[in-house]
GROMACS .gro file of C-alpha atoms in nm:
model
  132
    1MET     CA    1  -0.053  -0.021   0.029
    2ARG     CA    2   0.112   0.326  -0.099
    3LYS     CA    3   0.204   0.649   0.150
    4ILE     CA    4   0.060   0.981   0.032
    5PRO     CA    5   0.267   1.137   0.006
    6PHE     CA    6   0.532   0.949  -0.218
    7ARG     CA    7   0.844   0.898  -0.147
    8PRO     CA    8   1.084   0.645  -0.252
    9ARG     CA    9   0.991   0.223  -0.117
   10SER     CA   10   1.367   0.241   0.017
   11ASP     CA   11   1.291   0.500   0.223
   12LYS     CA   12   0.923   0.399   0.415
   13GLN     CA   13   0.855   0.729   0.508
   14ILE     CA   14   0.558   1.024   0.499
   15SER     CA   15   0.710   1.389   0.398
   16GLN     CA   16   0.531   1.633   0.690
   17THR     CA   17   0.451   1.976   0.535
   18PHE     CA   18   0.412   2.209   0.804
   19ILE     CA   19   0.191   2.392   0.597
   20ASP     CA   20  -0.119   2.531   0.907
   21GLY     CA   21   0.089   2.783   1.087
   22PHE     CA   22   0.354   2.907   1.323
   23VAL     CA   23   0.445   2.889   1.711
   24LYS     CA   24   0.636   3.055   1.927
   25LEU     CA   25   0.805   2.835   2.153
   26TYR     CA   26   0.903   3.027   2.469
   27SER     CA   27   1.100   2.854   2.762
   28VAL     CA   28   0.961   3.016   3.109
   29GLN     CA   29   1.167   3.069   3.460
   30ASP     CA   30   0.993   3.247   3.770
   31THR     CA   31   1.165   3.559   3.843
   32ALA     CA   32   0.991   3.601   4.187
   33GLU     CA   33   1.182   3.693   4.462
   34ILE     CA   34   1.197   3.363   4.712
   35GLY     CA   35   0.871   3.324   4.943
   36ARG     CA   36   0.667   3.587   4.669
   37MET     CA   37   0.395   3.526   4.478
   38PRO     CA   38   0.557   3.382   4.134
   39VAL     CA   39   0.565   3.609   3.834
   40LYS     CA   40   0.661   3.393   3.482
   41ARG     CA   41   0.938   3.535   3.248
   42GLU     CA   42   0.915   3.446   2.912
   43THR     CA   43   1.266   3.424   2.652
   44LEU     CA   44   1.165   3.375   2.266
   45VAL     CA   45   1.325   2.987   2.184
   46VAL     CA   46   1.265   2.904   1.872
   47GLN     CA   47   1.036   3.015   1.572
   48LEU     CA   48   0.848   2.695   1.417
   49ASP     CA   49   0.610   2.590   1.099
   50TYR     CA   50   0.335   2.316   1.218
   51GLU     CA   51   0.085   2.122   1.079
   52ASN     CA   52  -0.221   2.042   1.294
   53ARG     CA   53  -0.304   1.651   1.440
   54SER     CA   54  -0.565   1.549   1.607
   55VAL     CA   55  -0.638   1.404   1.884
   56GLY     CA   56  -0.707   1.018   1.972
   57SER     CA   57  -0.952   0.957   2.172
   58SER     CA   58  -0.763   0.738   2.410
   59GLN     CA   59  -0.526   1.022   2.508
   60PHE     CA   60  -0.839   1.205   2.536
   61TYR     CA   61  -0.970   1.046   2.777
   62GLN     CA   62  -0.643   0.956   2.898
   63ALA     CA   63  -0.587   1.365   2.969
   64ALA     CA   64  -1.010   1.383   3.101
   65GLN     CA   65  -0.920   1.100   3.324
   66ALA     CA   66  -0.630   1.293   3.498
   67GLN     CA   67  -0.816   1.655   3.427
   68ILE     CA   68  -0.641   1.766   3.191
   69LYS     CA   69  -0.827   1.966   2.932
   70ILE     CA   70  -0.544   1.854   2.594
   71GLU     CA   71  -0.658   2.203   2.362
   72LYS     CA   72  -0.503   2.107   2.079
   73VAL     CA   73  -0.199   1.887   1.921
   74ILE     CA   74   0.055   2.040   1.686
   75ARG     CA   75   0.350   1.869   1.463
   76VAL     CA   76   0.652   2.075   1.428
   77GLN     CA   77   1.068   2.013   1.309
   78ARG     CA   78   1.249   1.815   1.600
   79HIS     CA   79   1.473   2.105   1.749
   80PRO     CA   80   1.645   2.091   2.035
   81GLY     CA   81   1.574   2.265   2.332
   82ILE     CA   82   1.137   2.161   2.325
   83ASP     CA   83   1.045   2.054   2.669
   84THR     CA   84   0.711   2.074   2.892
   85LYS     CA   85   0.863   2.381   3.067
   86MET     CA   86   0.788   2.590   2.777
   87THR     CA   87   0.468   2.826   2.667
   88ALA     CA   88   0.364   2.792   2.232
   89GLU     CA   89   0.170   3.113   2.110
   90LEU     CA   90   0.029   3.073   1.769
   91GLU     CA   91   0.044   3.331   1.477
   92ASP     CA   92  -0.382   3.418   1.598
   93GLY     CA   93  -0.251   3.503   1.941
   94THR     CA   94  -0.336   3.210   2.163
   95LYS     CA   95  -0.104   3.044   2.413
   96TYR     CA   96  -0.116   2.711   2.517
   97ASP     CA   97   0.088   2.526   2.781
   98VAL     CA   98   0.327   2.248   2.677
   99ALA     CA   99   0.250   1.962   2.818
  100ARG     CA  100   0.384   1.656   2.620
  101VAL     CA  101   0.685   1.648   2.425
  102GLN     CA  102   0.645   1.327   2.167
  103LEU     CA  103   0.907   1.213   1.896
  104ILE     CA  104   0.817   1.094   1.595
  105THR     CA  105   1.079   0.876   1.428
  106ASP     CA  106   0.859   0.741   1.140
  107CYS     CA  107   0.857   1.064   0.965
  108HIS     CA  108   1.050   1.258   0.755
  109PRO     CA  109   1.176   1.560   0.840
  110ALA     CA  110   1.200   1.361   1.184
  111SER     CA  111   0.935   1.569   1.382
  112LEU     CA  112   0.804   1.643   1.716
  113ASP     CA  113   0.420   1.608   1.842
  114LEU     CA  114   0.340   1.885   2.110
  115THR     CA  115  -0.013   1.840   2.311
  116LEU     CA  116  -0.089   2.185   2.471
  117THR     CA  117  -0.343   2.267   2.681
  118GLU     CA  118  -0.515   2.580   2.857
  119TYR     CA  119  -0.235   2.753   2.838
  120SER     CA  120  -0.200   2.935   3.292
  121GLN     CA  121  -0.291   3.226   3.377
  122ALA     CA  122  -0.048   3.429   3.585
  123GLU     CA  123   0.188   3.746   3.562
  124ASP     CA  124   0.442   3.679   3.247
  125GLN     CA  125   0.658   3.883   3.074
  126THR     CA  126   0.767   3.839   2.756
  127GLU     CA  127   1.129   3.882   2.580
  128GLU     CA  128   1.126   3.897   2.215
  129GLN     CA  129   1.477   3.768   2.203
  130GLU     CA  130   1.628   3.487   2.085
  131ASP     CA  131   1.900   3.280   2.287
  132ASP     CA  132   2.159   3.109   2.109
   0.00000   0.00000   0.00000
């Protein structure tokens, strides 16, 4: 059976398109003094194109049992340093917390599935500079 889009038979991997939009990923740090109310500081790490993915029913119900509401699952190209301590901002300005990062190996280029949950509402400061 042929996989769509077509790639050579020796490869047996599916090409990823990442055409649904772009996402900015921010690292989050608590900048409050010890003993004070937390203040989140977000620093832009990377901006990547993404592709929307569907949330499986078993994944949805398992998250519901853990009292986590999955808002969205997106696929991005693999990038070092992406983890669950980050927030994601889509091109429309909506922010989400990254709840799960899953490595996908049977596609080209190598990709990550990011499970996004509701953004935690706390005071935050955003810094638009990339850390290299």
